[in-house]
Amino acid sequence: QVQLVESGGGLVQAGGSLRLSCAASGRTFSNYAMGWFRQAPGKEREFVGAISWSGASTAYAESVKGRFTVSRGNAKNTVYLQMNNLKSEDTAVYYCAAAKSRKTVVAGAAGSWGHGTQVTVSS
């Protein structure tokens, strides 16, 4: 298992930007595909974006395509979620996840999860 800690959440106005970070420890970070999920109050957790272990391929939910970008810095054992043009419906707790493959991450079957960081978008 890899341990994950998210940071960077907060309150932002609609149309603004935030960058979330997820710091990993405990295993070789570069061996893992990484992803982001979110859960709004009263709703199920949903996939946001994922990136392969090399960073060469990414995947996004339709609702965030063109606005959110997942990237990683293997030297820093960190994955990022750049969120632009935020909307009120992006309000949620955002979770970082790690798995051996991007497919596993996207399926929500990752073995490692962070505790989440709150993002609140005011309209």
JSON list of N, CA and C in Angstrom, two decimals, residues 25-54:
[
{"chain": "A", "resi": 25, "resn": "SER", "atom": "N", "xyz": [3.67, 8.29, -0.14]},
{"chain": "A", "resi": 25, "resn": "SER", "atom": "CA", "xyz": [4.82, 7.71, 0.56]},
{"chain": "A", "resi": 25, "resn": "SER", "atom": "C", "xyz": [4.58, 6.24, 0.81]},
{"chain": "A", "resi": 26, "resn": "GLY", "atom": "N", "xyz": [5.63, 5.51, 1.09]},
{"chain": "A", "resi": 26, "resn": "GLY", "atom": "CA", "xyz": [5.49, 4.13, 1.49]},
{"chain": "A", "resi": 26, "resn": "GLY", "atom": "C", "xyz": [5.85, 3.11, 0.43]},
{"chain": "A", "resi": 27, "resn": "ARG", "atom": "N", "xyz": [5.74, 3.46, -0.83]},
{"chain": "A", "resi": 27, "resn": "ARG", "atom": "CA", "xyz": [6.09, 2.56, -1.93]},
{"chain": "A", "resi": 27, "resn": "ARG", "atom": "C", "xyz": [6.72, 3.39, -3.04]},
{"chain": "A", "resi": 28, "resn": "THR", "atom": "N", "xyz": [7.19, 2.74, -4.06]},
{"chain": "A", "resi": 28, "resn": "THR", "atom": "CA", "xyz": [7.78, 3.45, -5.19]},
{"chain": "A", "resi": 28, "resn": "THR", "atom": "C", "xyz": [6.68, 4.12, -5.98]},
{"chain": "A", "resi": 29, "resn": "PHE", "atom": "N", "xyz": [6.60, 5.43, -5.85]},
{"chain": "A", "resi": 29, "resn": "PHE", "atom": "CA", "xyz": [5.51, 6.21, -6.43]},
{"chain": "A", "resi": 29, "resn": "PHE", "atom": "C", "xyz": [5.41, 6.02, -7.94]},
{"chain": "A", "resi": 30, "resn": "SER", "atom": "N", "xyz": [6.53, 5.94, -8.60]},
{"chain": "A", "resi": 30, "resn": "SER", "atom": "CA", "xyz": [6.52, 5.87, -10.06]},
{"chain": "A", "resi": 30, "resn": "SER", "atom": "C", "xyz": [5.97, 4.55, -10.59]},
{"chain": "A", "resi": 31, "resn": "ASN", "atom": "N", "xyz": [5.74, 3.57, -9.70]},
{"chain": "A", "resi": 31, "resn": "ASN", "atom": "CA", "xyz": [5.15, 2.30, -10.12]},
{"chain": "A", "resi": 31, "resn": "ASN", "atom": "C", "xyz": [3.63, 2.34, -10.17]},
{"chain": "A", "resi": 32, "resn": "TYR", "atom": "N", "xyz": [3.02, 3.45, -9.70]},
{"chain": "A", "resi": 32, "resn": "TYR", "atom": "CA", "xyz": [1.59, 3.51, -9.53]},
{"chain": "A", "resi": 32, "resn": "TYR", "atom": "C", "xyz": [0.93, 4.49, -10.48]},
{"chain": "A", "resi": 33, "resn": "ALA", "atom": "N", "xyz": [-0.22, 4.07, -11.01]},
{"chain": "A", "resi": 33, "resn": "ALA", "atom": "CA", "xyz": [-1.12, 5.00, -11.66]},
{"chain": "A", "resi": 33, "resn": "ALA", "atom": "C", "xyz": [-1.87, 5.74, -10.55]},
{"chain": "A", "resi": 34, "resn": "MET", "atom": "N", "xyz": [-2.23, 6.99, -10.81]},
{"chain": "A", "resi": 34, "resn": "MET", "atom": "CA", "xyz": [-2.86, 7.81, -9.80]},
{"chain": "A", "resi": 34, "resn": "MET", "atom": "C", "xyz": [-4.16, 8.40, -10.33]},
{"chain": "A", "resi": 35, "resn": "GLY", "atom": "N", "xyz": [-5.05, 8.73, -9.42]},
{"chain": "A", "resi": 35, "resn": "GLY", "atom": "CA", "xyz": [-6.30, 9.31, -9.86]},
{"chain": "A", "resi": 35, "resn": "GLY", "atom": "C", "xyz": [-6.94, 10.19, -8.82]},
{"chain": "A", "resi": 36, "resn": "TRP", "atom": "N", "xyz": [-7.95, 10.91, -9.26]},
{"chain": "A", "resi": 36, "resn": "TRP", "atom": "CA", "xyz": [-8.74, 11.77, -8.38]},
{"chain": "A", "resi": 36, "resn": "TRP", "atom": "C", "xyz": [-10.22, 11.42, -8.50]},
{"chain": "A", "resi": 37, "resn": "PHE", "atom": "N", "xyz": [-10.87, 11.40, -7.35]},
{"chain": "A", "resi": 37, "resn": "PHE", "atom": "CA", "xyz": [-12.31, 11.18, -7.25]},
{"chain": "A", "resi": 37, "resn": "PHE", "atom": "C", "xyz": [-12.89, 12.30, -6.41]},
{"chain": "A", "resi": 38, "resn": "ARG", "atom": "N", "xyz": [-14.20, 12.43, -6.44]},
{"chain": "A", "resi": 38, "resn": "ARG", "atom": "CA", "xyz": [-14.85, 13.40, -5.58]},
{"chain": "A", "resi": 38, "resn": "ARG", "atom": "C", "xyz": [-16.20, 12.89, -5.11]},
{"chain": "A", "resi": 39, "resn": "GLN", "atom": "N", "xyz": [-16.62, 13.42, -3.99]},
{"chain": "A", "resi": 39, "resn": "GLN", "atom": "CA", "xyz": [-17.93, 13.04, -3.44]},
{"chain": "A", "resi": 39, "resn": "GLN", "atom": "C", "xyz": [-18.60, 14.27, -2.87]},
{"chain": "A", "resi": 40, "resn": "ALA", "atom": "N", "xyz": [-19.74, 14.61, -3.45]},
{"chain": "A", "resi": 40, "resn": "ALA", "atom": "CA", "xyz": [-20.54, 15.72, -2.97]},
{"chain": "A", "resi": 40, "resn": "ALA", "atom": "C", "xyz": [-21.54, 15.22, -1.94]},
{"chain": "A", "resi": 41, "resn": "PRO", "atom": "N", "xyz": [-22.04, 16.10, -1.08]},
{"chain": "A", "resi": 41, "resn": "PRO", "atom": "CA", "xyz": [-23.00, 15.68, -0.04]},
{"chain": "A", "resi": 41, "resn": "PRO", "atom": "C", "xyz": [-24.21, 15.00, -0.66]},
{"chain": "A", "resi": 42, "resn": "GLY", "atom": "N", "xyz": [-24.55, 13.83, -0.13]},
{"chain": "A", "resi": 42, "resn": "GLY", "atom": "CA", "xyz": [-25.72, 13.11, -0.60]},
{"chain": "A", "resi": 42, "resn": "GLY", "atom": "C", "xyz": [-25.54, 12.39, -1.91]},
{"chain": "A", "resi": 43, "resn": "LYS", "atom": "N", "xyz": [-24.32, 12.41, -2.45]},
{"chain": "A", "resi": 43, "resn": "LYS", "atom": "CA", "xyz": [-24.07, 11.75, -3.74]},
{"chain": "A", "resi": 43, "resn": "LYS", "atom": "C", "xyz": [-22.99, 10.68, -3.59]},
{"chain": "A", "resi": 44, "resn": "GLU", "atom": "N", "xyz": [-22.95, 9.80, -4.57]},
{"chain": "A", "resi": 44, "resn": "GLU", "atom": "CA", "xyz": [-21.91, 8.77, -4.57]},
{"chain": "A", "resi": 44, "resn": "GLU", "atom": "C", "xyz": [-20.58, 9.36, -5.04]},
{"chain": "A", "resi": 45, "resn": "ARG", "atom": "N", "xyz": [-19.53, 8.68, -4.65]},
{"chain": "A", "resi": 45, "resn": "ARG", "atom": "CA", "xyz": [-18.20, 9.09, -5.10]},
{"chain": "A", "resi": 45, "resn": "ARG", "atom": "C", "xyz": [-18.12, 8.90, -6.62]},
{"chain": "A", "resi": 46, "resn": "GLU", "atom": "N", "xyz": [-17.50, 9.86, -7.31]},
{"chain": "A", "resi": 46, "resn": "GLU", "atom": "CA", "xyz": [-17.38, 9.77, -8.76]},
{"chain": "A", "resi": 46, "resn": "GLU", "atom": "C", "xyz": [-15.95, 10.02, -9.22]},
{"chain": "A", "resi": 47, "resn": "PHE", "atom": "N", "xyz": [-15.62, 9.40, -10.32]},
{"chain": "A", "resi": 47, "resn": "PHE", "atom": "CA", "xyz": [-14.31, 9.54, -10.94]},
{"chain": "A", "resi": 47, "resn": "PHE", "atom": "C", "xyz": [-14.14, 10.95, -11.52]},
{"chain": "A", "resi": 48, "resn": "VAL", "atom": "N", "xyz": [-12.95, 11.52, -11.35]},
{"chain": "A", "resi": 48, "resn": "VAL", "atom": "CA", "xyz": [-12.64, 12.84, -11.91]},
{"chain": "A", "resi": 48, "resn": "VAL", "atom": "C", "xyz": [-11.58, 12.73, -13.00]},
{"chain": "A", "resi": 49, "resn": "GLY", "atom": "N", "xyz": [-10.43, 12.18, -12.66]},
{"chain": "A", "resi": 49, "resn": "GLY", "atom": "CA", "xyz": [-9.34, 12.06, -13.63]},
{"chain": "A", "resi": 49, "resn": "GLY", "atom": "C", "xyz": [-8.30, 11.08, -13.15]},
{"chain": "A", "resi": 50, "resn": "ALA", "atom": "N", "xyz": [-7.49, 10.58, -14.08]},
{"chain": "A", "resi": 50, "resn": "ALA", "atom": "CA", "xyz": [-6.45, 9.62, -13.75]},
{"chain": "A", "resi": 50, "resn": "ALA", "atom": "C", "xyz": [-5.26, 9.81, -14.67]},
{"chain": "A", "resi": 51, "resn": "ILE", "atom": "N", "xyz": [-4.11, 9.33, -14.21]},
{"chain": "A", "resi": 51, "resn": "ILE", "atom": "CA", "xyz": [-2.88, 9.43, -14.99]},
{"chain": "A", "resi": 51, "resn": "ILE", "atom": "C", "xyz": [-2.08, 8.15, -14.82]},
{"chain": "A", "resi": 52, "resn": "SER", "atom": "N", "xyz": [-1.46, 7.70, -15.89]},
{"chain": "A", "resi": 52, "resn": "SER", "atom": "CA", "xyz": [-0.68, 6.47, -15.85]},
{"chain": "A", "resi": 52, "resn": "SER", "atom": "C", "xyz": [0.61, 6.67, -15.04]},
{"chain": "A", "resi": 53, "resn": "TRP", "atom": "N", "xyz": [1.29, 5.54, -14.76]},
{"chain": "A", "resi": 53, "resn": "TRP", "atom": "CA", "xyz": [2.50, 5.64, -13.93]},
{"chain": "A", "resi": 53, "resn": "TRP", "atom": "C", "xyz": [3.55, 6.51, -14.58]},
{"chain": "A", "resi": 54, "resn": "SER", "atom": "N", "xyz": [3.60, 6.51, -15.91]},
{"chain": "A", "resi": 54, "resn": "SER", "atom": "CA", "xyz": [4.61, 7.30, -16.62]},
{"chain": "A", "resi": 54, "resn": "SER", "atom": "C", "xyz": [4.19, 8.74, -16.86]}
]
